[in-house]
Amino acid sequence: MRRRIIAGNWKMNMLKSEAKQFMVELIPLVKDAKCEIVLCTPYTDIHRVYKLSLGTNIGVGAQNVSWADKGAFTGEISADMLKEVGASYCIIGHSERRAYFGETDESVNKRLLQALKCGLKPIVCVGETLDEREGGLTEKTLARQLTEGLKGAEGDIIIAYEPVWAIGTGRTATPETANETIAFIRKIVTPLIGETSILYGGSMNAANAQSLLDMSEIDGGLIGGASLKSADFSIIVHCK
Ligand code: 13P
């Protein structure tokens, strides 16, 4: 089902006291929001943020999930562990995991199937690099990431389009480029998993969010840097 989702990705930020302070500020600012609000925090913040979110309209997620149930997988965190501490969403296949931690379309697919099996709502990230965009390979890259990544998957799967060249660079895709690319993504994913929300991510902030969210194909946002400040994040949450 297509719906407005505003998700924060804290990446590797927010110590205990910072996370608490953020929540104390954010909760009253977004209590009347009309959209689904999600915070994907570091593993170590999930339980704290979850406890503070009880009785509010804020959902909590992780930034990755193991593809295995349990066992000898040093450093990994299972879906059951995430659920036990209060996560109900998880990001899968973020470009930083693809670039720095060897994530592949195949491992994205394994993690996705595991998340769905265990009842976590996945946010699957796709996006092209600058070289791929400039080399005319955007559609080919996205088509591969989506068909391989979503293979055999069924259920409520949120997709995030995050062009790698726009992440953390201050260089946002124009609303028109983001809209056009998400329209292409929608054409591929709808026959695979049905109608779903597709978010834009990459230097989205309080100043440019409305112009992106005004576009017909953009259902919401996955926000990095601007999700670390409660005032900025709440402005994005309240966009029309
Ligand atoms: P920025 O909003 O900091 O560019 O990060 C986007 C992102 O990677 C969200 O997952």
PDB file of C-alpha atoms and ligand atoms in Angstrom:
ATOM      1  CA  MET A   1       0.000   0.000   0.000  1.00  0.00           C
ATOM      2  CA  ARG A   2       1.333   3.484  -0.879  1.00  0.00           C
ATOM      3  CA  ARG A   3       1.548   5.776   2.123  1.00  0.00           C
ATOM      4  CA  ARG A   4       3.647   8.685   3.370  1.00  0.00           C
ATOM      5  CA  ILE A   5       6.596   7.397   5.412  1.00  0.00           C
ATOM      6  CA  ILE A   6       9.271   9.655   6.898  1.00  0.00           C
ATOM      7  CA  ALA A   7      12.151   7.547   8.160  1.00  0.00           C
ATOM      8  CA  GLY A   8      15.329   8.713   9.848  1.00  0.00           C
ATOM      9  CA  ASN A   9      18.581   6.808   9.451  1.00  0.00           C
ATOM     10  CA  TRP A  10      20.842   7.823  12.310  1.00  0.00           C
ATOM     11  CA  LYS A  11      23.754   5.818  10.845  1.00  0.00           C
ATOM     12  CA  MET A  12      26.571   5.562  13.444  1.00  0.00           C
ATOM     13  CA  ASN A  13      25.490   8.565  15.506  1.00  0.00           C
ATOM     14  CA  MET A  14      23.781   9.248  18.827  1.00  0.00           C
ATOM     15  CA  LEU A  15      25.138   8.178  22.188  1.00  0.00           C
ATOM     16  CA  LYS A  16      22.720   7.288  24.970  1.00  0.00           C
ATOM     17  CA  SER A  17      22.151  10.820  26.295  1.00  0.00           C
ATOM     18  CA  GLU A  18      21.840  12.283  22.790  1.00  0.00           C
ATOM     19  CA  ALA A  19      19.228   9.716  21.785  1.00  0.00           C
ATOM     20  CA  LYS A  20      17.200  10.428  24.905  1.00  0.00           C
ATOM     21  CA  GLN A  21      17.373  14.191  24.412  1.00  0.00           C
ATOM     22  CA  PHE A  22      16.312  13.804  20.772  1.00  0.00           C
ATOM     23  CA  MET A  23      13.266  11.742  21.725  1.00  0.00           C
ATOM     24  CA  VAL A  24      12.202  14.103  24.502  1.00  0.00           C
ATOM     25  CA  GLU A  25      12.255  16.933  21.947  1.00  0.00           C
ATOM     26  CA  LEU A  26      10.753  15.055  18.985  1.00  0.00           C
ATOM     27  CA  ILE A  27       7.751  13.377  20.618  1.00  0.00           C
ATOM     28  CA  PRO A  28       5.704  16.559  21.251  1.00  0.00           C
ATOM     29  CA  LEU A  29       6.758  18.069  17.897  1.00  0.00           C
ATOM     30  CA  VAL A  30       5.321  15.188  15.835  1.00  0.00           C
ATOM     31  CA  LYS A  31       2.401  13.952  17.927  1.00  0.00           C
ATOM     32  CA  ASP A  32      -0.178  15.181  15.387  1.00  0.00           C
ATOM     33  CA  ALA A  33       1.695  14.004  12.301  1.00  0.00           C
ATOM     34  CA  LYS A  34      -0.292  12.411   9.504  1.00  0.00           C
ATOM     35  CA  CYS A  35       2.510  10.162   8.240  1.00  0.00           C
ATOM     36  CA  GLU A  36       4.219   6.965   9.400  1.00  0.00           C
ATOM     37  CA  ILE A  37       7.350   7.981  11.356  1.00  0.00           C
ATOM     38  CA  VAL A  38      10.312   5.640  11.748  1.00  0.00           C
ATOM     39  CA  LEU A  39      13.711   6.054  13.400  1.00  0.00           C
ATOM     40  CA  CYS A  40      16.388   3.558  12.372  1.00  0.00           C
ATOM     41  CA  THR A  41      18.920   3.829  15.154  1.00  0.00           C
ATOM     42  CA  PRO A  42      22.225   2.117  15.936  1.00  0.00           C
ATOM     43  CA  TYR A  43      21.642  -1.297  17.564  1.00  0.00           C
ATOM     44  CA  THR A  44      22.727   0.098  20.924  1.00  0.00           C
ATOM     45  CA  ASP A  45      19.993   2.760  20.893  1.00  0.00           C
ATOM     46  CA  ILE A  46      17.079   0.594  19.744  1.00  0.00           C
ATOM     47  CA  HIS A  47      15.776  -0.486  23.140  1.00  0.00           C
ATOM     48  CA  ARG A  48      16.125   2.958  24.698  1.00  0.00           C
ATOM     49  CA  VAL A  49      14.404   4.691  21.796  1.00  0.00           C
ATOM     50  CA  TYR A  50      11.725   1.993  21.724  1.00  0.00           C
ATOM     51  CA  LYS A  51      10.949   2.472  25.422  1.00  0.00           C
ATOM     52  CA  LEU A  52      10.708   6.241  24.967  1.00  0.00           C
ATOM     53  CA  SER A  53       8.486   5.745  21.905  1.00  0.00           C
ATOM     54  CA  LEU A  54       5.878   3.632  23.681  1.00  0.00           C
ATOM     55  CA  GLY A  55       2.465   5.291  23.422  1.00  0.00           C
ATOM     56  CA  THR A  56       3.678   7.622  20.647  1.00  0.00           C
ATOM     57  CA  ASN A  57       3.344   7.545  16.848  1.00  0.00           C
ATOM     58  CA  ILE A  58       7.053   6.801  16.315  1.00  0.00           C
ATOM     59  CA  GLY A  59       8.231   3.387  15.104  1.00  0.00           C
ATOM     60  CA  VAL A  60      11.741   2.061  15.626  1.00  0.00           C
ATOM     61  CA  GLY A  61      14.000   0.205  13.232  1.00  0.00           C
ATOM     62  CA  ALA A  62      17.503  -1.182  12.803  1.00  0.00           C
ATOM     63  CA  GLN A  63      19.977  -0.404  10.020  1.00  0.00           C
ATOM     64  CA  ASN A  64      20.692  -3.996   9.041  1.00  0.00           C
ATOM     65  CA  VAL A  65      19.664  -7.550   9.951  1.00  0.00           C
ATOM     66  CA  SER A  66      21.361 -10.931   9.735  1.00  0.00           C
ATOM     67  CA  TRP A  67      20.141 -13.412   7.126  1.00  0.00           C
ATOM     68  CA  ALA A  68      20.584 -16.278   9.615  1.00  0.00           C
ATOM     69  CA  ASP A  69      18.269 -17.304  12.470  1.00  0.00           C
ATOM     70  CA  LYS A  70      21.058 -17.700  15.023  1.00  0.00           C
ATOM     71  CA  GLY A  71      24.425 -19.360  15.554  1.00  0.00           C
ATOM     72  CA  ALA A  72      28.090 -18.811  14.799  1.00  0.00           C
ATOM     73  CA  PHE A  73      27.917 -15.419  13.049  1.00  0.00           C
ATOM     74  CA  THR A  74      30.205 -13.176  15.089  1.00  0.00           C
ATOM     75  CA  GLY A  75      29.162  -9.542  15.007  1.00  0.00           C
ATOM     76  CA  GLU A  76      25.749 -10.157  13.456  1.00  0.00           C
ATOM     77  CA  ILE A  77      22.345  -9.376  14.997  1.00  0.00           C
ATOM     78  CA  SER A  78      19.320 -11.550  14.247  1.00  0.00           C
ATOM     79  CA  ALA A  79      15.786 -10.459  13.405  1.00  0.00           C
ATOM     80  CA  ASP A  80      14.480 -12.079  16.604  1.00  0.00           C
ATOM     81  CA  MET A  81      17.021 -10.098  18.640  1.00  0.00           C
ATOM     82  CA  LEU A  82      15.915  -6.883  16.952  1.00  0.00           C
ATOM     83  CA  LYS A  83      12.260  -7.605  17.595  1.00  0.00           C
ATOM     84  CA  GLU A  84      12.977  -8.465  21.209  1.00  0.00           C
ATOM     85  CA  VAL A  85      14.444  -4.996  21.847  1.00  0.00           C
ATOM     86  CA  GLY A  86      11.593  -3.219  20.067  1.00  0.00           C
ATOM     87  CA  ALA A  87      12.526  -2.854  16.410  1.00  0.00           C
ATOM     88  CA  SER A  88       9.742  -3.329  13.909  1.00  0.00           C
ATOM     89  CA  TYR A  89      11.544  -2.060  10.779  1.00  0.00           C
ATOM     90  CA  CYS A  90      15.013  -2.601   9.327  1.00  0.00           C
ATOM     91  CA  ILE A  91      16.987  -0.959   6.566  1.00  0.00           C
ATOM     92  CA  ILE A  92      18.515  -3.465   4.142  1.00  0.00           C
ATOM     93  CA  GLY A  93      21.129  -2.858   1.430  1.00  0.00           C
ATOM     94  CA  HIS A  94      22.074   0.715   2.295  1.00  0.00           C
ATOM     95  CA  SER A  95      24.721   1.977  -0.121  1.00  0.00           C
ATOM     96  CA  GLU A  96      27.193   2.452   2.750  1.00  0.00           C
ATOM     97  CA  ARG A  97      26.878  -1.268   3.523  1.00  0.00           C
ATOM     98  CA  ARG A  98      27.281  -2.089  -0.163  1.00  0.00           C
ATOM     99  CA  ALA A  99      30.348   0.179  -0.458  1.00  0.00           C
ATOM    100  CA  TYR A 100      32.189  -0.540   2.812  1.00  0.00           C
ATOM    101  CA  PHE A 101      30.953  -3.920   4.080  1.00  0.00           C
ATOM    102  CA  GLY A 102      30.689  -6.119   1.013  1.00  0.00           C
ATOM    103  CA  GLU A 103      26.902  -6.150   0.767  1.00  0.00           C
ATOM    104  CA  THR A 104      25.734  -7.631  -2.540  1.00  0.00           C
ATOM    105  CA  ASP A 105      22.376  -8.028  -4.262  1.00  0.00           C
ATOM    106  CA  GLU A 106      22.450 -11.658  -3.139  1.00  0.00           C
ATOM    107  CA  SER A 107      23.069 -10.852   0.539  1.00  0.00           C
ATOM    108  CA  VAL A 108      20.433  -8.109   0.370  1.00  0.00           C
ATOM    109  CA  ASN A 109      17.988 -10.717  -0.878  1.00  0.00           C
ATOM    110  CA  LYS A 110      18.874 -13.163   1.916  1.00  0.00           C
ATOM    111  CA  ARG A 111      18.455 -10.482   4.581  1.00  0.00           C
ATOM    112  CA  LEU A 112      15.162  -9.375   3.039  1.00  0.00           C
ATOM    113  CA  LEU A 113      13.695 -12.900   3.040  1.00  0.00           C
ATOM    114  CA  GLN A 114      14.787 -13.319   6.668  1.00  0.00           C
ATOM    115  CA  ALA A 115      13.260  -9.992   7.741  1.00  0.00           C
ATOM    116  CA  LEU A 116       9.955 -10.907   6.096  1.00  0.00           C
ATOM    117  CA  LYS A 117       9.968 -14.404   7.608  1.00  0.00           C
ATOM    118  CA  CYS A 118      10.472 -12.914  11.075  1.00  0.00           C
ATOM    119  CA  GLY A 119       7.939 -10.089  10.716  1.00  0.00           C
ATOM    120  CA  LEU A 120      10.252  -7.086  10.458  1.00  0.00           C
ATOM    121  CA  LYS A 121       9.205  -4.391   7.954  1.00  0.00           C
ATOM    122  CA  PRO A 122      12.087  -4.017   5.508  1.00  0.00           C
ATOM    123  CA  ILE A 123      13.216  -0.757   3.919  1.00  0.00           C
ATOM    124  CA  VAL A 124      15.254  -1.918   0.916  1.00  0.00           C
ATOM    125  CA  CYS A 125      17.695   0.663  -0.466  1.00  0.00           C
ATOM    126  CA  VAL A 126      18.765   0.932  -4.082  1.00  0.00           C
ATOM    127  CA  GLY A 127      20.674   3.604  -5.961  1.00  0.00           C
ATOM    128  CA  GLU A 128      23.272   4.245  -8.611  1.00  0.00           C
ATOM    129  CA  THR A 129      26.768   5.721  -8.175  1.00  0.00           C
ATOM    130  CA  LEU A 130      27.879   8.891  -9.944  1.00  0.00           C
ATOM    131  CA  ASP A 131      29.875   6.833 -12.465  1.00  0.00           C
ATOM    132  CA  GLU A 132      26.824   4.727 -13.211  1.00  0.00           C
ATOM    133  CA  ARG A 133      24.609   7.808 -13.701  1.00  0.00           C
ATOM    134  CA  GLU A 134      27.154   9.579 -15.887  1.00  0.00           C
ATOM    135  CA  GLY A 135      27.764   6.377 -17.868  1.00  0.00           C
ATOM    136  CA  GLY A 136      24.052   6.025 -18.659  1.00  0.00           C
ATOM    137  CA  LEU A 137      23.777   2.949 -16.432  1.00  0.00           C
ATOM    138  CA  THR A 138      21.222   4.189 -13.901  1.00  0.00           C
ATOM    139  CA  GLU A 139      18.308   2.076 -15.124  1.00  0.00           C
ATOM    140  CA  LYS A 140      20.411  -1.021 -15.660  1.00  0.00           C
ATOM    141  CA  THR A 141      21.861  -0.755 -12.138  1.00  0.00           C
ATOM    142  CA  LEU A 142      18.511  -0.183 -10.479  1.00  0.00           C
ATOM    143  CA  ALA A 143      16.842  -2.975 -12.455  1.00  0.00           C
ATOM    144  CA  ARG A 144      19.566  -5.401 -11.352  1.00  0.00           C
ATOM    145  CA  GLN A 145      19.472  -4.318  -7.699  1.00  0.00           C
ATOM    146  CA  LEU A 146      15.681  -4.665  -7.634  1.00  0.00           C
ATOM    147  CA  THR A 147      15.201  -7.926  -9.517  1.00  0.00           C
ATOM    148  CA  GLU A 148      18.042  -9.666  -7.636  1.00  0.00           C
ATOM    149  CA  GLY A 149      17.294  -8.040  -4.296  1.00  0.00           C
ATOM    150  CA  LEU A 150      13.547  -8.714  -4.318  1.00  0.00           C
ATOM    151  CA  LYS A 151      13.714 -12.256  -5.724  1.00  0.00           C
ATOM    152  CA  GLY A 152      11.084 -14.485  -4.087  1.00  0.00           C
ATOM    153  CA  ALA A 153      10.021 -11.762  -1.635  1.00  0.00           C
ATOM    154  CA  GLU A 154       6.401 -11.080  -0.729  1.00  0.00           C
ATOM    155  CA  GLY A 155       4.883  -8.754   1.837  1.00  0.00           C
ATOM    156  CA  ASP A 156       5.040  -5.160   3.021  1.00  0.00           C
ATOM    157  CA  ILE A 157       8.367  -4.028   1.567  1.00  0.00           C
ATOM    158  CA  ILE A 158       9.272  -0.345   1.567  1.00  0.00           C
ATOM    159  CA  ILE A 159      11.733   0.744  -1.128  1.00  0.00           C
ATOM    160  CA  ALA A 160      14.137   3.669  -0.759  1.00  0.00           C
ATOM    161  CA  TYR A 161      15.784   5.230  -3.800  1.00  0.00           C
ATOM    162  CA  GLU A 162      19.057   6.730  -2.632  1.00  0.00           C
ATOM    163  CA  PRO A 163      21.358   7.890  -5.429  1.00  0.00           C
ATOM    164  CA  VAL A 164      24.839   7.336  -3.980  1.00  0.00           C
ATOM    165  CA  TRP A 165      26.078  10.692  -5.320  1.00  0.00           C
ATOM    166  CA  ALA A 166      23.414  12.516  -3.283  1.00  0.00           C
ATOM    167  CA  ILE A 167      24.100  10.888   0.088  1.00  0.00           C
ATOM    168  CA  GLY A 168      25.793  13.151   2.602  1.00  0.00           C
ATOM    169  CA  THR A 169      27.048  15.383  -0.194  1.00  0.00           C
ATOM    170  CA  GLY A 170      24.525  18.199   0.005  1.00  0.00           C
ATOM    171  CA  ARG A 171      23.877  17.486  -3.669  1.00  0.00           C
ATOM    172  CA  THR A 172      20.200  16.457  -3.742  1.00  0.00           C
ATOM    173  CA  ALA A 173      18.673  14.949  -6.854  1.00  0.00           C
ATOM    174  CA  THR A 174      16.317  17.508  -8.357  1.00  0.00           C
ATOM    175  CA  PRO A 175      12.679  16.723  -7.635  1.00  0.00           C
ATOM    176  CA  GLU A 176      12.208  15.974 -11.350  1.00  0.00           C
ATOM    177  CA  THR A 177      15.157  13.555 -11.533  1.00  0.00           C
ATOM    178  CA  ALA A 178      14.109  11.801  -8.331  1.00  0.00           C
ATOM    179  CA  ASN A 179      10.518  11.565  -9.555  1.00  0.00           C
ATOM    180  CA  GLU A 180      11.486  10.196 -12.948  1.00  0.00           C
ATOM    181  CA  THR A 181      13.821   7.604 -11.441  1.00  0.00           C
ATOM    182  CA  ILE A 182      11.276   6.508  -8.849  1.00  0.00           C
ATOM    183  CA  ALA A 183       8.693   6.124 -11.640  1.00  0.00           C
ATOM    184  CA  PHE A 184      11.134   3.718 -13.313  1.00  0.00           C
ATOM    185  CA  ILE A 185      11.652   1.852 -10.025  1.00  0.00           C
ATOM    186  CA  ARG A 186       7.881   1.592  -9.547  1.00  0.00           C
ATOM    187  CA  LYS A 187       7.488   0.014 -12.984  1.00  0.00           C
ATOM    188  CA  ILE A 188       9.904  -2.724 -11.959  1.00  0.00           C
ATOM    189  CA  VAL A 189       8.737  -3.376  -8.403  1.00  0.00           C
ATOM    190  CA  THR A 190       4.960  -3.303  -8.837  1.00  0.00           C
ATOM    191  CA  PRO A 191       4.789  -6.574 -10.804  1.00  0.00           C
ATOM    192  CA  LEU A 192       7.213  -8.157  -8.306  1.00  0.00           C
ATOM    193  CA  ILE A 193       5.771  -7.103  -4.933  1.00  0.00           C
ATOM    194  CA  GLY A 194       2.633  -5.070  -5.686  1.00  0.00           C
ATOM    195  CA  GLU A 195       1.964  -1.419  -4.986  1.00  0.00           C
ATOM    196  CA  THR A 196       4.308  -0.072  -2.322  1.00  0.00           C
ATOM    197  CA  SER A 197       5.763   3.093  -0.851  1.00  0.00           C
ATOM    198  CA  ILE A 198       8.934   4.328  -2.504  1.00  0.00           C
ATOM    199  CA  LEU A 199      10.973   6.861  -0.542  1.00  0.00           C
ATOM    200  CA  TYR A 200      13.659   9.273  -1.714  1.00  0.00           C
ATOM    201  CA  GLY A 201      16.915   9.601   0.250  1.00  0.00           C
ATOM    202  CA  GLY A 202      20.019  11.732  -0.266  1.00  0.00           C
ATOM    203  CA  SER A 203      20.595  15.163   1.289  1.00  0.00           C
ATOM    204  CA  MET A 204      16.877  15.606   2.013  1.00  0.00           C
ATOM    205  CA  ASN A 205      16.495  18.362   4.591  1.00  0.00           C
ATOM    206  CA  ALA A 206      14.039  20.785   6.145  1.00  0.00           C
ATOM    207  CA  ALA A 207      14.536  23.256   3.290  1.00  0.00           C
ATOM    208  CA  ASN A 208      14.154  20.955   0.275  1.00  0.00           C
ATOM    209  CA  ALA A 209      11.850  18.198   1.572  1.00  0.00           C
ATOM    210  CA  GLN A 210       8.560  19.778   0.488  1.00  0.00           C
ATOM    211  CA  SER A 211       9.655  20.195  -3.124  1.00  0.00           C
ATOM    212  CA  LEU A 212      10.629  16.505  -3.251  1.00  0.00           C
ATOM    213  CA  LEU A 213       7.519  15.281  -1.435  1.00  0.00           C
ATOM    214  CA  ASP A 214       5.308  17.328  -3.792  1.00  0.00           C
ATOM    215  CA  MET A 215       6.294  15.001  -6.638  1.00  0.00           C
ATOM    216  CA  SER A 216       3.706  12.398  -7.612  1.00  0.00           C
ATOM    217  CA  GLU A 217       5.978   9.334  -7.373  1.00  0.00           C
ATOM    218  CA  ILE A 218       7.778  10.214  -4.125  1.00  0.00           C
ATOM    219  CA  ASP A 219       5.909   8.712  -1.161  1.00  0.00           C
ATOM    220  CA  GLY A 220       8.276   9.757   1.604  1.00  0.00           C
ATOM    221  CA  GLY A 221      11.867  10.171   2.676  1.00  0.00           C
ATOM    222  CA  LEU A 222      14.794   8.305   4.194  1.00  0.00           C
ATOM    223  CA  ILE A 223      16.767  10.990   5.931  1.00  0.00           C
ATOM    224  CA  GLY A 224      20.333  10.829   7.236  1.00  0.00           C
ATOM    225  CA  GLY A 225      21.950  14.034   8.505  1.00  0.00           C
ATOM    226  CA  ALA A 226      18.688  15.960   8.959  1.00  0.00           C
ATOM    227  CA  SER A 227      17.245  13.155  11.108  1.00  0.00           C
ATOM    228  CA  LEU A 228      19.773  13.935  13.855  1.00  0.00           C
ATOM    229  CA  LYS A 229      18.122  17.235  14.747  1.00  0.00           C
ATOM    230  CA  SER A 230      14.616  16.980  16.151  1.00  0.00           C
ATOM    231  CA  ALA A 231      13.510  20.384  14.826  1.00  0.00           C
ATOM    232  CA  ASP A 232      14.676  19.649  11.268  1.00  0.00           C
ATOM    233  CA  PHE A 233      13.263  16.133  11.273  1.00  0.00           C
ATOM    234  CA  SER A 234       9.886  17.351  12.526  1.00  0.00           C
ATOM    235  CA  ILE A 235       9.686  19.931   9.711  1.00  0.00           C
ATOM    236  CA  ILE A 236      10.086  17.079   7.202  1.00  0.00           C
ATOM    237  CA  VAL A 237       7.492  14.990   9.073  1.00  0.00           C
ATOM    238  CA  HIS A 238       4.999  17.866   8.770  1.00  0.00           C
ATOM    239  CA  CYS A 239       5.489  18.440   5.035  1.00  0.00           C
ATOM    240  CA  LYS A 240       2.214  18.181   3.094  1.00  0.00           C
TER     241      LYS A 240
HETATM  242  P1  13P B   1      21.846  12.113   4.059  1.00  0.00           P
HETATM  243  O1  13P B   1      20.419  12.581   4.289  1.00  0.00           O
HETATM  244  O2  13P B   1      22.750  12.477   5.182  1.00  0.00           O
HETATM  245  O3  13P B   1      22.343  12.506   2.703  1.00  0.00           O
HETATM  246  O4  13P B   1      21.790  10.508   4.073  1.00  0.00           O
HETATM  247  C1  13P B   1      20.835   9.856   3.316  1.00  0.00           C
HETATM  248  C2  13P B   1      20.855   8.419   3.672  1.00  0.00           C
HETATM  249  O5  13P B   1      21.808   7.719   3.386  1.00  0.00           O
HETATM  250  C3  13P B   1      19.717   7.885   4.417  1.00  0.00           C
HETATM  251  O6  13P B   1      19.762   6.502   4.492  1.00  0.00           O
END
